[in-house]
Short mmCIF file of C-alpha atoms in Angstrom, two decimals:
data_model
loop_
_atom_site.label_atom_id
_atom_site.label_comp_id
_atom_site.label_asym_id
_atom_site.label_seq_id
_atom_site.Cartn_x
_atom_site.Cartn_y
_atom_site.Cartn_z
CA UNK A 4 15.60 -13.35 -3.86
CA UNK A 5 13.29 -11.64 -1.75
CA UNK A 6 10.10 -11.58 -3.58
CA UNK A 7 7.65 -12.50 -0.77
CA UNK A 8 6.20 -9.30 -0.50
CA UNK A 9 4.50 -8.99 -4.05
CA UNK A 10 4.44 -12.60 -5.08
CA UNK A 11 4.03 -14.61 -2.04
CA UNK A 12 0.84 -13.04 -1.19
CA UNK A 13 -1.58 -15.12 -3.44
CA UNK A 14 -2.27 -18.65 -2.26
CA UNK A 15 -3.88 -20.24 -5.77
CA UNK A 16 -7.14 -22.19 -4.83
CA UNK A 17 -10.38 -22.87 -5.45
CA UNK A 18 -12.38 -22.47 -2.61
CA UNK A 19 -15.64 -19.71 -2.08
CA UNK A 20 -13.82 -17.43 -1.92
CA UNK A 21 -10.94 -17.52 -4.34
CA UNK A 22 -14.15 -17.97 -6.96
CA UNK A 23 -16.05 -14.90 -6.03
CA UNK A 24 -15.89 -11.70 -8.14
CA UNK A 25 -13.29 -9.51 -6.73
CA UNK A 26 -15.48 -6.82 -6.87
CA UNK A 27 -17.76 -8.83 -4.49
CA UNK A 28 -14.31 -8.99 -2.06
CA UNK A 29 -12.99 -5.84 -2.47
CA UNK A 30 -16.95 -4.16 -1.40
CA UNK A 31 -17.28 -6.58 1.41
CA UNK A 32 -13.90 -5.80 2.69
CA UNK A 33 -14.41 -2.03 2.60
CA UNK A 34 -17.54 -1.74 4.38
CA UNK A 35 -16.32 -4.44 6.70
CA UNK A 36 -13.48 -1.90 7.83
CA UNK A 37 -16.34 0.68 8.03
CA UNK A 38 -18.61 -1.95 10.09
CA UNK A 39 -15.52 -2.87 12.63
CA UNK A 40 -15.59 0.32 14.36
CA UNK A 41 -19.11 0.00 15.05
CA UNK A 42 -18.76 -2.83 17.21
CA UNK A 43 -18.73 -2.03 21.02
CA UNK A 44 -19.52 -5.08 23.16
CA UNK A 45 -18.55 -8.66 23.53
CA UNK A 46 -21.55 -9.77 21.28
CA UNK A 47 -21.29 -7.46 18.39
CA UNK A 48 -17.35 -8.14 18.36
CA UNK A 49 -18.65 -12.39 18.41
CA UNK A 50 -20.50 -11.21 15.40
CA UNK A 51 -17.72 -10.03 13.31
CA UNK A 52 -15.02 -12.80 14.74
CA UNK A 53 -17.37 -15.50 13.41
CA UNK A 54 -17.79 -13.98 9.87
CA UNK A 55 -14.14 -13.62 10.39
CA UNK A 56 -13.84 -17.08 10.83
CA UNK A 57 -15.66 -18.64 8.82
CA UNK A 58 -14.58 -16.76 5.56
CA UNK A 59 -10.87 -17.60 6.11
CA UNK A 60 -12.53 -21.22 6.94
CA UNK A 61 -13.83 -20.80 3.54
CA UNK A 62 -11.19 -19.23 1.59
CA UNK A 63 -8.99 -22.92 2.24
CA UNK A 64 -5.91 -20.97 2.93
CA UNK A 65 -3.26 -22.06 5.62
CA UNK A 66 -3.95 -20.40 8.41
CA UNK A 67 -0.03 -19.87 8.70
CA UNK A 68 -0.20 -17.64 5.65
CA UNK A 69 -3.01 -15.64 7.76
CA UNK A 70 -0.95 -15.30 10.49
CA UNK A 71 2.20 -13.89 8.09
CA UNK A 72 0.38 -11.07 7.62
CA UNK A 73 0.00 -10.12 11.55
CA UNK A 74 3.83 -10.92 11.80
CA UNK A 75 5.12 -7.74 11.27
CA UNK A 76 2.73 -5.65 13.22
CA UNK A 77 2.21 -7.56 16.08
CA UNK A 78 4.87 -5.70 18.11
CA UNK A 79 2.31 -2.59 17.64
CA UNK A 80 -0.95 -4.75 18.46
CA UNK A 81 1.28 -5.87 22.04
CA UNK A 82 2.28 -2.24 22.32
CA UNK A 83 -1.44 -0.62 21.75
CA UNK A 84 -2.64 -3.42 24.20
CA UNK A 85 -0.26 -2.26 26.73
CA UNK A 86 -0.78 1.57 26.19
CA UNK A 87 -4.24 0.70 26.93
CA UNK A 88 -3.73 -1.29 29.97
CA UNK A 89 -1.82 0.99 31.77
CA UNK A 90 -3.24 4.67 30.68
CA UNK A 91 -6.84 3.36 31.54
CA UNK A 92 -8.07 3.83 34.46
CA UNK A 93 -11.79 2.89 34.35
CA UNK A 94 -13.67 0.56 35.84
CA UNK A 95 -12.26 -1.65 39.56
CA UNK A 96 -8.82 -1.70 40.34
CA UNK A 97 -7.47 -5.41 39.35
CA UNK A 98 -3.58 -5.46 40.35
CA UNK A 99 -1.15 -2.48 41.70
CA UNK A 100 3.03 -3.00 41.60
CA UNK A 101 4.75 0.24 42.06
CA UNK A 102 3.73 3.09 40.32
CA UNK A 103 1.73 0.68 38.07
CA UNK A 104 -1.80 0.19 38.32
CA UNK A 105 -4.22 -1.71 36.43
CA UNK A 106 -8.20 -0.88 36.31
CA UNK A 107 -10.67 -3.41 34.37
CA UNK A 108 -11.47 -0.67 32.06
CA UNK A 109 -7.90 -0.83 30.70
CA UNK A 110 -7.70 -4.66 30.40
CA UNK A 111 -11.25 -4.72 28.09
CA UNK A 112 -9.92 -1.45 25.99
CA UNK A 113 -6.99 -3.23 25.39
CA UNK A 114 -8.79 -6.70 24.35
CA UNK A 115 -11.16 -4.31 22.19
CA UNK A 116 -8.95 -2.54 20.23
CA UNK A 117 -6.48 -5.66 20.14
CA UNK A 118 -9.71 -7.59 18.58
CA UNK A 119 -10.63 -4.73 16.13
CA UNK A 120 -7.16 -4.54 14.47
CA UNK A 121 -6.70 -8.34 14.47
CA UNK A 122 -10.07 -8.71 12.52
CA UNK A 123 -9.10 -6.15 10.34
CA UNK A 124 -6.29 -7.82 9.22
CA UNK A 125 -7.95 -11.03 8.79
CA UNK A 126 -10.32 -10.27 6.88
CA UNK A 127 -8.43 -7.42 4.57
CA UNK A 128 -5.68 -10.46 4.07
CA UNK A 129 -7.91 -12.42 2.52
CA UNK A 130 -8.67 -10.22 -0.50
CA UNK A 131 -4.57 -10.78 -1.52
CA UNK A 132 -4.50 -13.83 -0.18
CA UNK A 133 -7.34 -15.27 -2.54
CA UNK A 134 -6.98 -13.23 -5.59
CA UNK A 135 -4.41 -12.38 -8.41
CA UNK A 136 -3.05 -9.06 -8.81
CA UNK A 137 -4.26 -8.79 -11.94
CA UNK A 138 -7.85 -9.67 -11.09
CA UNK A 139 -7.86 -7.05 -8.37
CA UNK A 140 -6.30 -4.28 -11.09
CA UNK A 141 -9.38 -5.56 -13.30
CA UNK A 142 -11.99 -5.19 -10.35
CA UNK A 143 -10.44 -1.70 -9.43
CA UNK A 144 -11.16 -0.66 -12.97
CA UNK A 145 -14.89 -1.67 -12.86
CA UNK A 146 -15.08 0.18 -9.85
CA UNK A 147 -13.78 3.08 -10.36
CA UNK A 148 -15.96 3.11 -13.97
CA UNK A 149 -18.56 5.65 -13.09
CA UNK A 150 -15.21 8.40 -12.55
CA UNK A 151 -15.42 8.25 -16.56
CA UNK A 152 -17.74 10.57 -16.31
CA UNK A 153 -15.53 13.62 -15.06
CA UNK A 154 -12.79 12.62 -17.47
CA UNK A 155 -10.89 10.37 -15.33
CA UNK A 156 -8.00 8.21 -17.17
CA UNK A 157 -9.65 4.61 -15.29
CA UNK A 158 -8.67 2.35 -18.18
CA UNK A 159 -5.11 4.23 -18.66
CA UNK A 160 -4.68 3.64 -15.15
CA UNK A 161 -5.77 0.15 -15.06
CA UNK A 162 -3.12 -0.63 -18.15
CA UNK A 163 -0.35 1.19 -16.26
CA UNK A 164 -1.25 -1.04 -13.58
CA UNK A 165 -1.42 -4.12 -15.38
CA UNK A 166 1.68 -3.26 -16.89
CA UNK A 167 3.30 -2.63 -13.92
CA UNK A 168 2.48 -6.14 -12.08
CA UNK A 169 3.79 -7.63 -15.43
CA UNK A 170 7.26 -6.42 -15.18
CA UNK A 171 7.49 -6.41 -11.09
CA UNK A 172 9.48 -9.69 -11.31
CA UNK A 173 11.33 -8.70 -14.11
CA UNK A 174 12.48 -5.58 -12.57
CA UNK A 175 13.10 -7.82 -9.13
CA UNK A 176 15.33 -10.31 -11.11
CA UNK A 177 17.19 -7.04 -12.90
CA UNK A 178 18.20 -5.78 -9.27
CA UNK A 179 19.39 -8.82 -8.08
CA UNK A 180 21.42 -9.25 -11.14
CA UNK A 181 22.82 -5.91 -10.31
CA UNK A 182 23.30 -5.91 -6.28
CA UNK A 183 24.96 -9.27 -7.23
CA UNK A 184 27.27 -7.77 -9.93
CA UNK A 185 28.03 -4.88 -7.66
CA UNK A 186 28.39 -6.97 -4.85
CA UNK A 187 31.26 -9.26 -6.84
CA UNK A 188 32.68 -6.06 -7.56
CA UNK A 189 33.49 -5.38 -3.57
CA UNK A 190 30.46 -3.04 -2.94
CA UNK A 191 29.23 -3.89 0.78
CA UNK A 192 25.41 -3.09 0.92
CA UNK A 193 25.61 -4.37 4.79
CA UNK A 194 28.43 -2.97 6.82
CA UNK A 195 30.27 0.49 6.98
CA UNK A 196 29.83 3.77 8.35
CA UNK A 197 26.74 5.26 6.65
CA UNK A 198 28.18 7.49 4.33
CA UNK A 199 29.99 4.54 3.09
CA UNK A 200 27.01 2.72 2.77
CA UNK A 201 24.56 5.49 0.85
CA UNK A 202 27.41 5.50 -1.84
CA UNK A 203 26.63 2.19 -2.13
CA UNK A 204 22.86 2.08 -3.29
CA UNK A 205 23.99 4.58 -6.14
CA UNK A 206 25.74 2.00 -8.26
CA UNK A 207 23.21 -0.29 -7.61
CA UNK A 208 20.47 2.19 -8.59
CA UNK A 209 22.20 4.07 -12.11
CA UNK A 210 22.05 0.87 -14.38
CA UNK A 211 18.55 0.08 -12.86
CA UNK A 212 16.43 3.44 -13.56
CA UNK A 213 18.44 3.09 -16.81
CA UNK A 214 17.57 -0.32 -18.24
CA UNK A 215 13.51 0.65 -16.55
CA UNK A 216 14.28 4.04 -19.40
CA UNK A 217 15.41 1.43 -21.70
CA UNK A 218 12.58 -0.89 -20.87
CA UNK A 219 9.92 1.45 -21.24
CA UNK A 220 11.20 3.03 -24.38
CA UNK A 221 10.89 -0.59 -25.94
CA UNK A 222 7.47 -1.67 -24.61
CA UNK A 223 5.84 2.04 -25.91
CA UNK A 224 7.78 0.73 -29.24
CA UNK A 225 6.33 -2.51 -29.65
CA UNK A 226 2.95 -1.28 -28.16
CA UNK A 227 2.70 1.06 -31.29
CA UNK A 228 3.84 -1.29 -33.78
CA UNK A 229 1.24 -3.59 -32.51
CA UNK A 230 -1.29 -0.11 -32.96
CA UNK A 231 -2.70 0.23 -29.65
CA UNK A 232 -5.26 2.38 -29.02
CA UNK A 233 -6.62 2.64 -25.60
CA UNK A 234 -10.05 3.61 -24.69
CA UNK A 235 -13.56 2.80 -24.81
CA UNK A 236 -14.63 0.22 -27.24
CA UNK A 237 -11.50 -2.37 -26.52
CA UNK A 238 -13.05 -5.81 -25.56
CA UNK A 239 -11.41 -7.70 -22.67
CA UNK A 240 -9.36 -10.57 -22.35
CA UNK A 241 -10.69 -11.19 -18.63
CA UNK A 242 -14.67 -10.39 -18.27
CA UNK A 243 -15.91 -10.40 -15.08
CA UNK A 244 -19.32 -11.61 -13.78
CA UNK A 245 -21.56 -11.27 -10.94
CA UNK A 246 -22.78 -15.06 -9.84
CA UNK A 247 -25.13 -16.20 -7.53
CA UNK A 248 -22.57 -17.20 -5.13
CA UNK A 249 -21.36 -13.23 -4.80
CA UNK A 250 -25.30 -12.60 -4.43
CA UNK A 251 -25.56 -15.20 -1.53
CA UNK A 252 -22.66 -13.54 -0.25
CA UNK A 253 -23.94 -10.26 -0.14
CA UNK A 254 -26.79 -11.71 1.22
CA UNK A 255 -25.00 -12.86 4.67
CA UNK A 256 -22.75 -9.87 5.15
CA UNK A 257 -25.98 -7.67 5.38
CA UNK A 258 -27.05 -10.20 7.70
CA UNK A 259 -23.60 -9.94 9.55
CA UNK A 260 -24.37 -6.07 9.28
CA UNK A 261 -28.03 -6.14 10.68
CA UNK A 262 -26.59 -8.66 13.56
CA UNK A 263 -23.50 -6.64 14.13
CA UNK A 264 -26.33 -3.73 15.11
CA UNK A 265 -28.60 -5.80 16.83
CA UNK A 266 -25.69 -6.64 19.28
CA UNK A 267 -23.98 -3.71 19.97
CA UNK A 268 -24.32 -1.96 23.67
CA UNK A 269 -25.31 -6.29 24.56
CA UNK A 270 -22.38 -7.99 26.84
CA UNK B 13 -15.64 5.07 -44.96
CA UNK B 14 -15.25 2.54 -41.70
CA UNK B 15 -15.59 4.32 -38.73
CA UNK B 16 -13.27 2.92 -35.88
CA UNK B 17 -15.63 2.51 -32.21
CA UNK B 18 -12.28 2.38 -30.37
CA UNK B 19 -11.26 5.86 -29.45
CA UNK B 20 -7.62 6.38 -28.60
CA UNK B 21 -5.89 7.25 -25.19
CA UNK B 22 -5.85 10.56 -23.81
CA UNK B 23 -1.85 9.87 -22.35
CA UNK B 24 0.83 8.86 -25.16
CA UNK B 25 1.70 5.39 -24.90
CA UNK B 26 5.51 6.08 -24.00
CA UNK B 27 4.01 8.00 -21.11
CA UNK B 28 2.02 5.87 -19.89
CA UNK B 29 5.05 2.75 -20.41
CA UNK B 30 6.99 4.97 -18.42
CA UNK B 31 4.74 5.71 -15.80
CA UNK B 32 4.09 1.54 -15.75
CA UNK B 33 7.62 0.85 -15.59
CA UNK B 34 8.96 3.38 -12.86
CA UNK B 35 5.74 2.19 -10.73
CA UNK B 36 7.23 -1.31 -11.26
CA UNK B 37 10.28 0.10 -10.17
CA UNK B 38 9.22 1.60 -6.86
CA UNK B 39 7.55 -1.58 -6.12
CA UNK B 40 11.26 -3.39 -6.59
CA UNK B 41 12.79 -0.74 -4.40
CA UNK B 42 10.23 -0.94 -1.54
CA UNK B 43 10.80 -4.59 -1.41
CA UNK B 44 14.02 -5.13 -2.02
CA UNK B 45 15.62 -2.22 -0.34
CA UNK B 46 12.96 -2.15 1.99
CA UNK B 47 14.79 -1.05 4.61
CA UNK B 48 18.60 -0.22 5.44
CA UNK B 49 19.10 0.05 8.90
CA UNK B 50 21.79 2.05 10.80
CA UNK B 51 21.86 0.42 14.36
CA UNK B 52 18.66 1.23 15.67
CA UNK B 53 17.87 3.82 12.93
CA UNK B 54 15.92 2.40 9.81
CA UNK B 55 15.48 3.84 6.72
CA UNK B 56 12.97 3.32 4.08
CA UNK B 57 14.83 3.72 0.48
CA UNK B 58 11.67 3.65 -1.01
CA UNK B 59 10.81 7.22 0.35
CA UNK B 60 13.47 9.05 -1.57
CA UNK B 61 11.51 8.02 -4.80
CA UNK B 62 9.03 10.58 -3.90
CA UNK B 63 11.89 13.45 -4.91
CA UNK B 64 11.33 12.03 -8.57
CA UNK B 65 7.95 13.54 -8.70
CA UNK B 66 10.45 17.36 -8.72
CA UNK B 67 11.97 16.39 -11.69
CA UNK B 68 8.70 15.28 -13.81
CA UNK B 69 5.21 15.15 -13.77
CA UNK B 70 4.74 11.68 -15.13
CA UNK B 71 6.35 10.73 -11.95
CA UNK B 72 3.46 12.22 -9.62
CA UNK B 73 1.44 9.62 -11.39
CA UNK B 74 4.16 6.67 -10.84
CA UNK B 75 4.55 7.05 -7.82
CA UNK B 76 1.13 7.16 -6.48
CA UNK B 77 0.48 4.37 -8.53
CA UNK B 78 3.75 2.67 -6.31
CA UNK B 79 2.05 3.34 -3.21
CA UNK B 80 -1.14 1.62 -4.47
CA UNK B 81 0.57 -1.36 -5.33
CA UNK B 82 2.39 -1.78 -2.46
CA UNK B 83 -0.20 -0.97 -0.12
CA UNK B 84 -2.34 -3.70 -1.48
CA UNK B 85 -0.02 -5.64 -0.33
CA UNK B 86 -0.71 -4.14 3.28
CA UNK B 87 -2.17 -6.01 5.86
CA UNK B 88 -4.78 -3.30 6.58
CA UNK B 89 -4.81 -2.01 2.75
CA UNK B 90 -8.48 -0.90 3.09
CA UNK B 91 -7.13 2.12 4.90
CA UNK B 92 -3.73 1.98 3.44
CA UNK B 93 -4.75 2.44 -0.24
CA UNK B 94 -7.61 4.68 -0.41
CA UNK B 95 -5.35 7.22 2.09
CA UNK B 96 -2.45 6.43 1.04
CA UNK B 97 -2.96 7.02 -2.54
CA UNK B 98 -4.77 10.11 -2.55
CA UNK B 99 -3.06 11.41 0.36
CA UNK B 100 1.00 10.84 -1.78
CA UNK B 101 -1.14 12.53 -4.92
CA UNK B 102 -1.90 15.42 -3.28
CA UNK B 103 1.22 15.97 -1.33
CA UNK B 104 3.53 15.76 -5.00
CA UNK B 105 1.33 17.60 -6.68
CA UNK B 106 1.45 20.50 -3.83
CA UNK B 107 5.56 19.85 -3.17
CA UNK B 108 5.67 20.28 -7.19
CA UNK B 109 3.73 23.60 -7.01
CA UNK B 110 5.75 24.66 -3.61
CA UNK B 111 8.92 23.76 -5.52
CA UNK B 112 7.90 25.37 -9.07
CA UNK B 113 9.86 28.37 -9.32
CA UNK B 114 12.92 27.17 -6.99
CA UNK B 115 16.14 27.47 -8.49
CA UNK B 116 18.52 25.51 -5.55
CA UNK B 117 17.69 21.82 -6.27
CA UNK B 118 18.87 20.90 -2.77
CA UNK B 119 16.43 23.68 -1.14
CA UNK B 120 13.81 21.76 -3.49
CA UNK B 121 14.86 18.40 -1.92
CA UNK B 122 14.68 20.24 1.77
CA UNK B 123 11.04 21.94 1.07
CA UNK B 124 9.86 18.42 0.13
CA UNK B 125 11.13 16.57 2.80
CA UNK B 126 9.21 18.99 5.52
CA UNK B 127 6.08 18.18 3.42
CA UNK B 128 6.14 14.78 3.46
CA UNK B 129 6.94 14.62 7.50
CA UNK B 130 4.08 17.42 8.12
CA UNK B 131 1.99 14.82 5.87
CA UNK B 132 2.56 12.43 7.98
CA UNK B 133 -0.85 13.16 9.80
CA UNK B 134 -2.31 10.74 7.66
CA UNK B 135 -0.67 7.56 8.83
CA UNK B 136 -1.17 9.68 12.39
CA UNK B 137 -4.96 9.76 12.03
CA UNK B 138 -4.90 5.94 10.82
CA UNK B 139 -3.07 4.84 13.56
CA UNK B 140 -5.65 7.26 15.76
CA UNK B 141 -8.35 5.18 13.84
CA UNK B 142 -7.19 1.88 14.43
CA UNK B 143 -5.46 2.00 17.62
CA UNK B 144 -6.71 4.63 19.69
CA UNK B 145 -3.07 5.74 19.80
CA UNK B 146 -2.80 9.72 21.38
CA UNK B 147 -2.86 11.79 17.97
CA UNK B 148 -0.44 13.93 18.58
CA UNK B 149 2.66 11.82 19.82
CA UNK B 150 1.97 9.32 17.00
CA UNK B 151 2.15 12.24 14.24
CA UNK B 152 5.74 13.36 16.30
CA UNK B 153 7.25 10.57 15.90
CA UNK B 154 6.09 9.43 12.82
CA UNK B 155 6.65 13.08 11.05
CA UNK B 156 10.19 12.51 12.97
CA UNK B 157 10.83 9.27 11.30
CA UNK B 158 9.93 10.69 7.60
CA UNK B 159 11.89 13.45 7.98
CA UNK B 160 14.55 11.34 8.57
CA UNK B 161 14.27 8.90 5.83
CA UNK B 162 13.08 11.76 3.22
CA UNK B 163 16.67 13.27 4.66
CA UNK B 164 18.87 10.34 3.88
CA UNK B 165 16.36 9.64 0.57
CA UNK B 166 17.37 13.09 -0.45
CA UNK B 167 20.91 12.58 -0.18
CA UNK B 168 20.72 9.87 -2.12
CA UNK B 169 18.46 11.09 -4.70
CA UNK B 170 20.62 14.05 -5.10
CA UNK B 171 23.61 12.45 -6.24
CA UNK B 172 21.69 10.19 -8.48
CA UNK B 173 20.19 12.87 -10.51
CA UNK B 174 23.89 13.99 -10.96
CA UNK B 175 24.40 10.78 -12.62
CA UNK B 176 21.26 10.31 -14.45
CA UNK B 177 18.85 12.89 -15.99
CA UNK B 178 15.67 12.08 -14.30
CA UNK B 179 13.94 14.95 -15.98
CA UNK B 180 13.63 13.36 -19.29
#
């Protein structure tokens, strides 16, 4: 069964990183994708490759799992590394062939932007590489808390989320059941002309929005016999809390910032 | 008399179950059906889930909720999620207002797949963002490539509201 996109992401652990808040994660990781397109020379881009570094260091996970998530978008890292190289034409002329020339201007644009992508994924990897779905639905609604204020439904949307997560492998197991059923049944998913092959995905897809209808019916069921009532004043199963750790941590990416700035226009 | 400190939801319960479970179920879609390819042409199932949003509001919700999930699971979901969400919010909530007063489902299914491919100068400007890629071209060919799978989606999407009534 091909589950490796929602469940294969988290690596269980318990390094720094897997035991910081995900609050802590998901802030660093945001203003680290701000941060990244700040950088502009070899020294400022040093900066951010050994934060980089060291936090996947830190986070204990297989660097093969790291490199999983560049997998499917290296062809467009080779590809924006190549646009680069030949539409620039900065900087001393390095090698001509043909119609194809290559300036040094091209070749360091290339590594740049090559660098800035490759450390975004790095570090934005970690986050669901070192932390439970369900822990980042919590953080998410702690974050978005203060949209209370203009009515917003956080803690409806944080259930729905939750809820959602829960019954992802169900609904995965469900549809294999199914394309397996349909499959015995002489429905090819693979091969055909394409008309063929659309006709296909509706048997497949009729008994699986119905038993979702059917699902959902029963959870609202058993959620009201159980008398749920959403809102403020529920106490939670998972609290999070802010330790020192996520405080040191804070502490040494506004170091990372204030060197990152230091740097930049150097090398 | 005891007064009760937890106040109750705003959205009824078999909403918001249904909201939970059809986000669960785009999830499925996206990665199981990720993508069907036709020789060199691929198509993303998952797109033709955005039709649902036409057929009910709770949907809009679902959906967007979908794209959340799934872009967490993005290898660049810092950008992915925070655009992606609120861009597929707004977009089904303006192809439901576009759409409103239609009366032809399959002009309703046309209409939203031009949307989505003019929308498409969100992933446009990300790539811009990321990649220094020429604006333009990118949005071209990406537009090009959702207008193609919303196509197909809608096809498909058609003849499975004829078989199940989505609106209910």
């Amino acid at each position: 069964m091909n589950n490796t996109l929602i469940i294969g992401q988290y690596v269980p652990g318990n390094s720094v990183v897997h035991r910081l808040d995900p609050r802590t994660k998901i802030t660093i990781i945001f203003f680290f994708v701000i941060i990244v397109f700040f950088a502009n020379s070899f020294w400022s881009y040093a900066v951010l490759t050994l934060f980089g570094l060291l936090s996947m260091f830190a986070s204990k996970v297989p660097i093969r799992f790291v490199m999983k998530g560049l997998m499917p978008i290296w062809f467009l890292i080779v590809f924006t590394f190549l646009l680069h190289l030949f539409i620039n034409k900065d900087g001393i002329l390095l090698l001509e062939w043909s119609f194809i020339k290559i300036y040094t201007g091209g070749v360091i644009q290339g590594i740049a932007i090559s660098m800035r992508f490759f450390l975004l994924i790095l570090i934005t990897s970690l986050l669901t590489l070192t932390t439970t779905p369900i822990a980042i639905t919590d953080a998410v609604e702690q974050i978005l808390h203060p949209l209370k204020k203009i009515k917003f439904p956080v803690h409806e949307l944080a259930l729905m989320m939750s809820i959602s997560l829960r019954f992802i492998p169900t609904l995965l197991q469900e549809t294999d059941k199914i394309s397996k059923a349909q499959a015995s049944r002489g429905v090819d998913f693979r091969t055909g002309p394409v008309k063929e092959r659309l006709k296909a995905v509706i048997p497949l897809l009729v008994p699986l929005f119905v038993s979702a209808f059917k699902r959902a019916e029963e959870l609202a069921m058993a959620m009201e016999a159980r008398g749920y009532q959403g809102g403020e004043g529920r106490t939670k199963l998972r609290e999070l809390k802010i330790s020192k750790l996520d405080i040191w941590i804070y502490i040494l990416f506004i170091c990372v910032i204030i060197g990152l700035f230091l740097t930049r226009n150097y090398g | 008399m005891n007064k009760s400190v937890v106040k109750s939801s705003s959205m009824p319960i078999v909403e918001m179950a249904k909201i939970a479970i059809v986000t669960s179920l785009y999830v499925v879609i996206t990665a199981m059906l990720a993508v069907i390819s036709f020789g060199a042409i691929q198509l993303r199932l998952s797109e033709m889930l955005n039709y649902l949003a036409l057929y009910h509001k709770r949907y809009v919700y679902a959906v967007t909720l979908g794209v959340v999930i799934v872009n967490f699971m993005s290898p660049t979901w810092a950008l992915d999620v925070p655009i992606g969400g609120v861009s597929t919010f707004l977009v089904l909530i303006l192809c439901r207002a576009v759409t409103k007063n239609m009366e032809n489902e399959i002009m309703k299914i046309a209409i939203t797949a031009v949307i989505f491919a003019f929308s498409m100068f969100t992933v446009a400007g990300q790539l811009t963002l990321m990649l220094d890629l020429p604006f333009f071209h990118t949005w071209l060919i990406v537009g090009l490539g959702e207008l193609l799978s919303m196509t197909i989606g809608g096809i498909v999407i058609y003849f499975l509201s004829k078989k199940i009534d989505l609106s209910r």
